[in-house]
PDB file of C-alpha atoms and ligand atoms in Angstrom:
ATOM      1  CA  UNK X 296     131.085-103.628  26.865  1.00 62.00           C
ATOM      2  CA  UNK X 297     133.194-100.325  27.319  1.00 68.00           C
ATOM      3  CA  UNK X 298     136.616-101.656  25.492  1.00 68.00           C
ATOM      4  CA  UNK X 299     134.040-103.222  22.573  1.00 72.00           C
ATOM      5  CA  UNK X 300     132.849 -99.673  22.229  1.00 78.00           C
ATOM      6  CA  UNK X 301     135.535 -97.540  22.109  1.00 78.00           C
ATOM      7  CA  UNK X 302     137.070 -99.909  19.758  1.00 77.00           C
ATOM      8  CA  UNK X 303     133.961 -99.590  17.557  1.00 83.00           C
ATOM      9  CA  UNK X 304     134.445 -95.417  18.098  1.00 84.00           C
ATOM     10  CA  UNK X 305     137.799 -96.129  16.998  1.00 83.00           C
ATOM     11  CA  UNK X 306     136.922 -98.171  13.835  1.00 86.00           C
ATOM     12  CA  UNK X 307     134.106 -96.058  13.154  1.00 89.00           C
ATOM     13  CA  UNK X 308     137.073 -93.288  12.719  1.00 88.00           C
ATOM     14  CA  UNK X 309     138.967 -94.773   9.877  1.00 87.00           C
ATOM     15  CA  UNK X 310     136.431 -94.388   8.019  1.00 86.00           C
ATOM     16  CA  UNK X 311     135.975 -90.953   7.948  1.00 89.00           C
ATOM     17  CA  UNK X 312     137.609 -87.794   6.093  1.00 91.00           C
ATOM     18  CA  UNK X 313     140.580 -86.560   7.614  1.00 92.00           C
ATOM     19  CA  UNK X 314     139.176 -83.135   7.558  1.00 94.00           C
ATOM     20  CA  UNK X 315     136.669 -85.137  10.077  1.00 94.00           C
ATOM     21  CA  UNK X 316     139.156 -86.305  11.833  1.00 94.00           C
ATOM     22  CA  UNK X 317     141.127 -83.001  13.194  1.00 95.00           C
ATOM     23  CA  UNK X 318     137.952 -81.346  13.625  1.00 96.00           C
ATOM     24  CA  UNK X 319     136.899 -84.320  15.603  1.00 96.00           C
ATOM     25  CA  UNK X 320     140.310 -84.430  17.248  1.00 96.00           C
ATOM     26  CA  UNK X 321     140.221 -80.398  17.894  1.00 97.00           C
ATOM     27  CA  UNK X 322     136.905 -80.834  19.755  1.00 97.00           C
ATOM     28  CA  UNK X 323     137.953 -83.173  22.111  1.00 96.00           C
ATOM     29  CA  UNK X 324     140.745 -81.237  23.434  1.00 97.00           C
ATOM     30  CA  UNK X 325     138.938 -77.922  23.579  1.00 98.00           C
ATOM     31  CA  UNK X 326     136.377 -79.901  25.389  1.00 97.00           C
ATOM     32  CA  UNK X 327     138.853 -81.156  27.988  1.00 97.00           C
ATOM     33  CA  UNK X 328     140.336 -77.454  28.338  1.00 97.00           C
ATOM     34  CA  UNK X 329     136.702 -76.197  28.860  1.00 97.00           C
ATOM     35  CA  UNK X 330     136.256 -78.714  31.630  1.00 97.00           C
ATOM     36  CA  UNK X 331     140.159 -78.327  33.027  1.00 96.00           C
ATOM     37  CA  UNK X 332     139.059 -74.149  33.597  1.00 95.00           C
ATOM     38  CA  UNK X 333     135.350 -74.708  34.647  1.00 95.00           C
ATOM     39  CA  UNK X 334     136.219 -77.241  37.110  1.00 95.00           C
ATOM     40  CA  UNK X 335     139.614 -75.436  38.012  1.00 92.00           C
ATOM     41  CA  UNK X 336     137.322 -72.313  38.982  1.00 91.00           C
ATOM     42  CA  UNK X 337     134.911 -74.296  41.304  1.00 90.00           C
ATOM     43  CA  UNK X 338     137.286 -75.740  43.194  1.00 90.00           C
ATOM     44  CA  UNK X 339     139.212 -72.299  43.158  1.00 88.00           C
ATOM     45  CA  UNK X 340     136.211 -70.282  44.353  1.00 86.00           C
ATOM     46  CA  UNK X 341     135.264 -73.355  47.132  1.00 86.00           C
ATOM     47  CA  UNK X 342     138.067 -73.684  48.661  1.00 82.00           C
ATOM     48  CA  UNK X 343     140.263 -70.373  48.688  1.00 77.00           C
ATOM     49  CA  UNK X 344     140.690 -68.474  51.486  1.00 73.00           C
ATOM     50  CA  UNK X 345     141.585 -65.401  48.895  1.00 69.00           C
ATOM     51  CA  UNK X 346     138.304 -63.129  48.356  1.00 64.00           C
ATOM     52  CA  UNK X 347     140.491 -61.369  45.885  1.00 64.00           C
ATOM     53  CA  UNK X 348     141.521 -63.978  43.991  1.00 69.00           C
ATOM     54  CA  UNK X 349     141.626 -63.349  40.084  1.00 70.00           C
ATOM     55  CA  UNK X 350     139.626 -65.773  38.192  1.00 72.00           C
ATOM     56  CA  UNK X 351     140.615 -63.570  34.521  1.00 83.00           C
ATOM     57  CA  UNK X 352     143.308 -65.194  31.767  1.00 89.00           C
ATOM     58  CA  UNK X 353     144.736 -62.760  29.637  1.00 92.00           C
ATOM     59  CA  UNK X 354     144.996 -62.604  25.704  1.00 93.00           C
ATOM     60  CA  UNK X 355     148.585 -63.911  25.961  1.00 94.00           C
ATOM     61  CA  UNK X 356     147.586 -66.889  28.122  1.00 94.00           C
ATOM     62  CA  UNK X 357     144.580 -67.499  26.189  1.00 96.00           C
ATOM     63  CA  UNK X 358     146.953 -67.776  23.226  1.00 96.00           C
ATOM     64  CA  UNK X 359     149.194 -69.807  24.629  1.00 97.00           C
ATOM     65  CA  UNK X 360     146.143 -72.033  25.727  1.00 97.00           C
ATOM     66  CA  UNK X 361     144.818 -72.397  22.148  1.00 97.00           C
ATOM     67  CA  UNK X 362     148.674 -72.934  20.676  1.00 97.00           C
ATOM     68  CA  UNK X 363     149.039 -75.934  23.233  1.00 98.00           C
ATOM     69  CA  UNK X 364     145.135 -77.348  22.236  1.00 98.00           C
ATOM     70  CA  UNK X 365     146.657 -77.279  18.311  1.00 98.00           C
ATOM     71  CA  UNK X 366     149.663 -79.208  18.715  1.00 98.00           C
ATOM     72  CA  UNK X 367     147.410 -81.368  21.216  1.00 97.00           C
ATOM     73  CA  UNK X 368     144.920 -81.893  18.027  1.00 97.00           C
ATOM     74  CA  UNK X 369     148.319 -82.884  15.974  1.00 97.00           C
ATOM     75  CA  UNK X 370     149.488 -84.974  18.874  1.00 97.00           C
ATOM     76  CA  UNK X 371     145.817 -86.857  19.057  1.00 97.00           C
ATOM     77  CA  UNK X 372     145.826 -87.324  14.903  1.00 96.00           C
ATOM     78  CA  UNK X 373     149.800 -88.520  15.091  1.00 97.00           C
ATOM     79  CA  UNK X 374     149.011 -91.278  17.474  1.00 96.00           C
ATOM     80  CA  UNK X 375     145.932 -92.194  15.301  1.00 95.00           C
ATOM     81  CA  UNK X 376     147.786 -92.493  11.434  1.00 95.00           C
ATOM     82  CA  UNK X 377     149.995 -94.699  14.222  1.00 96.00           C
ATOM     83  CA  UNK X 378     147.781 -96.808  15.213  1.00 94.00           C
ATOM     84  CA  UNK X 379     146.071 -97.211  11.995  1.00 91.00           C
ATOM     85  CA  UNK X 380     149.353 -97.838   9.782  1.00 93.00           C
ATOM     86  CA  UNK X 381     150.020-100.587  12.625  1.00 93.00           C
ATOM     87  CA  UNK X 382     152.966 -99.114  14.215  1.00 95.00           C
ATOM     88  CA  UNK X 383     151.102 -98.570  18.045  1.00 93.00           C
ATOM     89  CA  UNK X 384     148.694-101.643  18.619  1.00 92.00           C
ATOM     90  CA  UNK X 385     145.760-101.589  21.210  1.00 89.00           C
ATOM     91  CA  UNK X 386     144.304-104.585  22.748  1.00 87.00           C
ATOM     92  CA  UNK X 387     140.775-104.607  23.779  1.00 83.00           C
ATOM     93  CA  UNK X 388     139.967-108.006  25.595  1.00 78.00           C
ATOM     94  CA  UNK X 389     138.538-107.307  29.150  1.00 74.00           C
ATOM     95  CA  UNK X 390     140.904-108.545  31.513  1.00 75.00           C
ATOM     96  CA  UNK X 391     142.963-108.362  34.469  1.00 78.00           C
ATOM     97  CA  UNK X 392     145.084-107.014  31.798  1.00 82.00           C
ATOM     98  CA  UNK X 393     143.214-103.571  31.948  1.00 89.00           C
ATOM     99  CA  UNK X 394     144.576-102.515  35.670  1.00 91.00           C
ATOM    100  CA  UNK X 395     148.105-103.730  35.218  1.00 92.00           C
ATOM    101  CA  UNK X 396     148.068-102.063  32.161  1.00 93.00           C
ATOM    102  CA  UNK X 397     146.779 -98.826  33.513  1.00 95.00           C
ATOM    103  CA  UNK X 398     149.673 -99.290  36.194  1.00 95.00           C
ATOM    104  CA  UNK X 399     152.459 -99.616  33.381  1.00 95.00           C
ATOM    105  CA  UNK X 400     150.984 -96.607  31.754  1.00 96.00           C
ATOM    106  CA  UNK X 401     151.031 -94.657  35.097  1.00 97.00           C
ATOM    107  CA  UNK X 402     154.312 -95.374  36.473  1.00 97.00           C
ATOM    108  CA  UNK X 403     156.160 -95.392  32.858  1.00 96.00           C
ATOM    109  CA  UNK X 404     154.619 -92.263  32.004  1.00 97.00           C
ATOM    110  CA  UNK X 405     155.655 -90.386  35.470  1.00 97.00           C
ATOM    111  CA  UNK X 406     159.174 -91.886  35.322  1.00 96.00           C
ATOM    112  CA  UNK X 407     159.580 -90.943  31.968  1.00 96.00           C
ATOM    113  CA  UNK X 408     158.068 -86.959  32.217  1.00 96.00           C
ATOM    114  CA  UNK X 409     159.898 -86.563  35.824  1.00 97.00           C
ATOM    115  CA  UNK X 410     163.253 -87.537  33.961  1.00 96.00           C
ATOM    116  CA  UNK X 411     162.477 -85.177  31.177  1.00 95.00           C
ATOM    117  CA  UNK X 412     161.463 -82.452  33.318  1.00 96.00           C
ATOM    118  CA  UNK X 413     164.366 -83.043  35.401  1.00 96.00           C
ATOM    119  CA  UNK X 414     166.580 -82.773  32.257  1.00 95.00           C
ATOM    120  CA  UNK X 415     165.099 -79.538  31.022  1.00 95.00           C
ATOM    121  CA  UNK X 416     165.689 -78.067  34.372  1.00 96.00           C
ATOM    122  CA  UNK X 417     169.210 -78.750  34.029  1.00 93.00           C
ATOM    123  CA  UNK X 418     170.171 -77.229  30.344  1.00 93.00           C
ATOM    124  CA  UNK X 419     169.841 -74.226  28.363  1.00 91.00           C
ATOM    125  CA  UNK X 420     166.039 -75.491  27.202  1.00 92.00           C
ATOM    126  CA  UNK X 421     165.199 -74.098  30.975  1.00 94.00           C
ATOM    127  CA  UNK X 422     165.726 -70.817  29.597  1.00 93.00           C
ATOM    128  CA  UNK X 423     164.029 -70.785  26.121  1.00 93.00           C
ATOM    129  CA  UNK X 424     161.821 -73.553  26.640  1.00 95.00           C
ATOM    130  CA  UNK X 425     160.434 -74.702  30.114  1.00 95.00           C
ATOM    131  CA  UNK X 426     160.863 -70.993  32.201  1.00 94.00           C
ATOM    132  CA  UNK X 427     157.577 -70.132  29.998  1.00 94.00           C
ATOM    133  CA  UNK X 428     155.736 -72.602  32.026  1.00 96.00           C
ATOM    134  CA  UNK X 429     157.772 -71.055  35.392  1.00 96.00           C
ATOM    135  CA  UNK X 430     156.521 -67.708  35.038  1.00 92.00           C
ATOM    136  CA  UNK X 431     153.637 -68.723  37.173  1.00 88.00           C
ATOM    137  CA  UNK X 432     154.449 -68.755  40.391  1.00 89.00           C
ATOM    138  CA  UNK X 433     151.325 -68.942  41.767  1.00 88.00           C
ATOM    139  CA  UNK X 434     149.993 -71.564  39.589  1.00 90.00           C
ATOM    140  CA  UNK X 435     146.283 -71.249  38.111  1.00 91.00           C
ATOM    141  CA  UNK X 436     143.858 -74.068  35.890  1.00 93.00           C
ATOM    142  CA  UNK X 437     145.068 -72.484  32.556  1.00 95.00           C
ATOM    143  CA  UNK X 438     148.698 -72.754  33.385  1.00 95.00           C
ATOM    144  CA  UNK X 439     148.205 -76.739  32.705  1.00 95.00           C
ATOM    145  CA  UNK X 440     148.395 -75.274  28.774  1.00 97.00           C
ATOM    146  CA  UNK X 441     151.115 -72.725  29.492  1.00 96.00           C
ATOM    147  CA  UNK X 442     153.677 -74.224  27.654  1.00 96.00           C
ATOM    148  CA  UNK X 443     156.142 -73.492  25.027  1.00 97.00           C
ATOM    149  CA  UNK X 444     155.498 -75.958  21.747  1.00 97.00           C
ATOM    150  CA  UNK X 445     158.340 -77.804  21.982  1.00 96.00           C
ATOM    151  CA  UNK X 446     157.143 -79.219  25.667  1.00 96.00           C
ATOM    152  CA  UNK X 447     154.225 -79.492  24.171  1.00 97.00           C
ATOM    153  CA  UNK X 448     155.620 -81.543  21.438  1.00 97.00           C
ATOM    154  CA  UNK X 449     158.110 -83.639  23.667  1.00 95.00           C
ATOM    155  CA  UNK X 450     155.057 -84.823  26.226  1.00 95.00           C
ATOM    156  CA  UNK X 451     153.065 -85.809  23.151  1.00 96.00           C
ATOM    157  CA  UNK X 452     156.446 -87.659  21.752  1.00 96.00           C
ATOM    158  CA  UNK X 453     157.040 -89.221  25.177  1.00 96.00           C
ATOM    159  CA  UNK X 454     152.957 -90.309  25.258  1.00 97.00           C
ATOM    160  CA  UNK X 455     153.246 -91.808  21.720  1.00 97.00           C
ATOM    161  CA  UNK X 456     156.970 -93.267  22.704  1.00 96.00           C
ATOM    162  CA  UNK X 457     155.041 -95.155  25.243  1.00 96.00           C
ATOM    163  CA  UNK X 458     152.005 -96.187  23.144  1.00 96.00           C
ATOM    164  CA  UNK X 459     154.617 -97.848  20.451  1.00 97.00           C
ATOM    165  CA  UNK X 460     156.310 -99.954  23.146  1.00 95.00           C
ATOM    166  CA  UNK X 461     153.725-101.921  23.698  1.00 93.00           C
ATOM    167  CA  UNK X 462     149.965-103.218  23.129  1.00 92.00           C
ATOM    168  CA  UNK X 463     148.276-101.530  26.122  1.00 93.00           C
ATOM    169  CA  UNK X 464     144.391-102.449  26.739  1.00 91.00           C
ATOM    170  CA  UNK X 465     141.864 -99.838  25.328  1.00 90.00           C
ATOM    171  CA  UNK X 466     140.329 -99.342  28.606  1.00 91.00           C
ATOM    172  CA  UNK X 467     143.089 -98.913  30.599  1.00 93.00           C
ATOM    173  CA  UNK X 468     144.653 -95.982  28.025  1.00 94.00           C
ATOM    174  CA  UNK X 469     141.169 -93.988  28.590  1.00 93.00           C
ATOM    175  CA  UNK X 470     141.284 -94.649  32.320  1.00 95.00           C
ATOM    176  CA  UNK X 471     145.153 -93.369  32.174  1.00 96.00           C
ATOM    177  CA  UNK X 472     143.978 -90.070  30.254  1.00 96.00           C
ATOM    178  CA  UNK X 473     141.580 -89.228  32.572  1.00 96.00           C
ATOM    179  CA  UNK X 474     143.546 -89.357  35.499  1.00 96.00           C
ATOM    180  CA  UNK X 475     146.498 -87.342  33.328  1.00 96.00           C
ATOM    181  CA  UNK X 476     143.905 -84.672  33.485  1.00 96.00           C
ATOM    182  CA  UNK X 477     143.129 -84.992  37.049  1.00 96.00           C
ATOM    183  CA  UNK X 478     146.480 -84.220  38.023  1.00 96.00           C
ATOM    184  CA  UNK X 479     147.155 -82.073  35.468  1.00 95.00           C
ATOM    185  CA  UNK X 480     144.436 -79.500  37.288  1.00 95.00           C
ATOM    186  CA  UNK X 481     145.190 -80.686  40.425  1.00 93.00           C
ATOM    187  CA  UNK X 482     148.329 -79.468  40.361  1.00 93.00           C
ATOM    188  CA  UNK X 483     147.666 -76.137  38.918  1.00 94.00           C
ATOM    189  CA  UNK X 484     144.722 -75.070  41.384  1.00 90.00           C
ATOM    190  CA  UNK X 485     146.646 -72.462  43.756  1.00 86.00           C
ATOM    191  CA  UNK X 486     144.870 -74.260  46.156  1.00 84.00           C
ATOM    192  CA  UNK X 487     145.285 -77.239  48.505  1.00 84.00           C
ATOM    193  CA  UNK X 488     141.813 -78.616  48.317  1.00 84.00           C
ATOM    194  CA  UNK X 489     142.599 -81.943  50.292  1.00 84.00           C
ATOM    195  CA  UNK X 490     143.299 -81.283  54.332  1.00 82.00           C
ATOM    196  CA  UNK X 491     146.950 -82.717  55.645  1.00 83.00           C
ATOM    197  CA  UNK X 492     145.885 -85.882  57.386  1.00 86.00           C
ATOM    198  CA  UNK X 493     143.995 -86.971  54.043  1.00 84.00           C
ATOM    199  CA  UNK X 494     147.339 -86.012  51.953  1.00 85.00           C
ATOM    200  CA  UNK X 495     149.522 -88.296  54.781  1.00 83.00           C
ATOM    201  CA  UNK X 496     147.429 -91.291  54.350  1.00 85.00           C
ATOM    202  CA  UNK X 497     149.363 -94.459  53.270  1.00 83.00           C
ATOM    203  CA  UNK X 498     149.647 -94.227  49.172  1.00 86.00           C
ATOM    204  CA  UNK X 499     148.106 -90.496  48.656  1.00 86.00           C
ATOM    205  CA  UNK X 500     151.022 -89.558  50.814  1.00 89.00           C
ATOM    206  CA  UNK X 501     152.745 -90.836  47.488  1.00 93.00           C
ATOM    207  CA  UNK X 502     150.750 -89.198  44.967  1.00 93.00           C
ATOM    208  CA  UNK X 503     151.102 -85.469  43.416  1.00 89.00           C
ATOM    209  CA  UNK X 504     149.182 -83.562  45.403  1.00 90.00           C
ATOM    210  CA  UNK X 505     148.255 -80.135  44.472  1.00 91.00           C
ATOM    211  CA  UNK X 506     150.804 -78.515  47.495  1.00 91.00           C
ATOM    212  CA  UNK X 507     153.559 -81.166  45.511  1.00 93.00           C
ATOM    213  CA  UNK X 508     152.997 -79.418  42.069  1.00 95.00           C
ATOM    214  CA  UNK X 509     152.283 -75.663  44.077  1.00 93.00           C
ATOM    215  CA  UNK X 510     156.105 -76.388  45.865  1.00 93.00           C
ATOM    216  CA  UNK X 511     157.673 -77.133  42.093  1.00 96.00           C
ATOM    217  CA  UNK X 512     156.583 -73.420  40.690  1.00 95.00           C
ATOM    218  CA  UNK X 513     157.725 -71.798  44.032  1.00 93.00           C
ATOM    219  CA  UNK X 514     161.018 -73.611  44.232  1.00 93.00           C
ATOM    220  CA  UNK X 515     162.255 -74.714  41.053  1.00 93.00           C
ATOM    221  CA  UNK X 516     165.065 -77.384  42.787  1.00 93.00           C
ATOM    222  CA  UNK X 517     162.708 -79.959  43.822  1.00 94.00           C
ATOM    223  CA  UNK X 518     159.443 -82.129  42.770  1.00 95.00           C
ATOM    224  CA  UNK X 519     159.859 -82.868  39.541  1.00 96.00           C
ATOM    225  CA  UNK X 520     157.720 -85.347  39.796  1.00 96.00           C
ATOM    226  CA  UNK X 521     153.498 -85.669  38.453  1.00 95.00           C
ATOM    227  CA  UNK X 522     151.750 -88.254  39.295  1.00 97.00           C
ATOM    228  CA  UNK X 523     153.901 -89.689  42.207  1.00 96.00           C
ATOM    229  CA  UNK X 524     156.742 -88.088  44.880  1.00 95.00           C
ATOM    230  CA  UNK X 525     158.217 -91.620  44.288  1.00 95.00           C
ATOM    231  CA  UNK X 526     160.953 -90.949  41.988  1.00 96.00           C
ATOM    232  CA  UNK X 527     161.775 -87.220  43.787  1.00 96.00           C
ATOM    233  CA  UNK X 528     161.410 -89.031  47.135  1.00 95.00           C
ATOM    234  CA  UNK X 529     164.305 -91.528  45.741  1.00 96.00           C
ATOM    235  CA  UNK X 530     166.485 -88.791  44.131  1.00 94.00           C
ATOM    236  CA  UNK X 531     166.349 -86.586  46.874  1.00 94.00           C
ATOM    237  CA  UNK X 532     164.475 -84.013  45.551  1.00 95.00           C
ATOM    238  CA  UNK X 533     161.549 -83.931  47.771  1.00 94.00           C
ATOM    239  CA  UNK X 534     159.743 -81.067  49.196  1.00 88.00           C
ATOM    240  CA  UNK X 535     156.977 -81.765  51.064  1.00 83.00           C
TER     241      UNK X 535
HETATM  242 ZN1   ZN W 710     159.486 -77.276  36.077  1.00 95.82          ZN
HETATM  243 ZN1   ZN W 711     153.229 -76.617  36.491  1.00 95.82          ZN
END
């Protein structure tokens, strides 16, 4: 059974040195950047229409990359100690509990980052914290980890926030990461890889597309918004 063995992975972690651990911890997120830029580049180079297109990061923006995969690591070991010192529970009975679960993470997660990144949009931490992330206007793969370490930070906070609040199945917290990271890339690709009538389609019409996330770095006023227009939609600060 899947949730008996990542709750055996997770057991099988407490037992090891904390050196282990962040090392452990550290390899896991580089692995997920590696993956984030490899597949970012496929998709780039299948679907542009650009020729010219740049697939080259430069020292700064590999910094900034590594910087973000550090606090990550932190992020990863602070929600561990959490769990293991009892504060953030995890359930891991299979059961119908594992989709509504995965639809409380979801929609809590989206509402709670699209009010956040609503709120930085609005205040002086535009200026010295989120317009980092802004100078792409043509967003590419690595500009997922382009982001000042205090947004960094506050995601992770808001993530861990959200893990304290309540016993969410194990399953359903993997299934939720994964799909983070999906629309993480998705929405940093430069690239509309999905055609319009698939994007209209009754609930993906809903969903952050990549042209959603694209519309946010070009104009800064509307979709704030990740995984769903729902909230930008109701606020009024829909672009399609
Ligand atoms: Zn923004
Ligand atoms: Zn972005």
């Amino acid at each position: 059974m899947l949730s008996a063995n990542l709750n055996d992975g997770l057991i099988y972690l407490t037992g090891l040195p904390v050196l282990s651990l962040w090392l452990i911890f550290l390899a896991e997120n580089v692995i997920i950047t590696v993956l984030v830029l490899l597949i970012g580049r496929q998709l780039q180079q299948k679907f542009s229409v650009d020729t010219l297109i740049n697939y080259s990061y430069t020292r700064r923006e590999w910094q900034l990359c590594g910087l973000t995969n550090i606090l990550n690591t932190l992020i990863t070991y602070a929600g561990f100690w959490l769990w293991k010192s009892g504060f953030i529970k995890i359930e891991t009975d299979v059961s119908l509990a594992i989709f509504l679960d995965f639809l409380f993470l979801f929609f809590g997660m989206d509402i709670l980052m699209f009010v956040f990144h609503y709120m930085i949009h609005q205040t002086f931490l535009y200026q010295s914290v989120h317009r980092l992330h802004h100078l792409a206007v043509h967003p590419k793969p690595i500009d997922l980890f382009i982001l000042h370490p205090l947004e960094t930070l506050s995601f992770g906070g808001l993530w861990l926030f959200m893990l304290w609040l309540y016993p969410f199945n194990i399953c359903a917290v993997v299934i939720y990461l994964m799909i983070n990271i999906i629309f993480g890339l998705t929405g940093h690709l430069g690239i509309e890889p999905l055609p319009a009538n698939i994007r209209n389609l009754p609930f993906i019409k809903y969903l952050g597309t990549s042209t959603f996330h694209h519309n946010h770095h070009q104009q800064e006023r509307y979709n704030f918004g990740f995984y769903t227009s729902l909230w930008d939609r109701l606020f009024g600060t829909y672009k399609a």
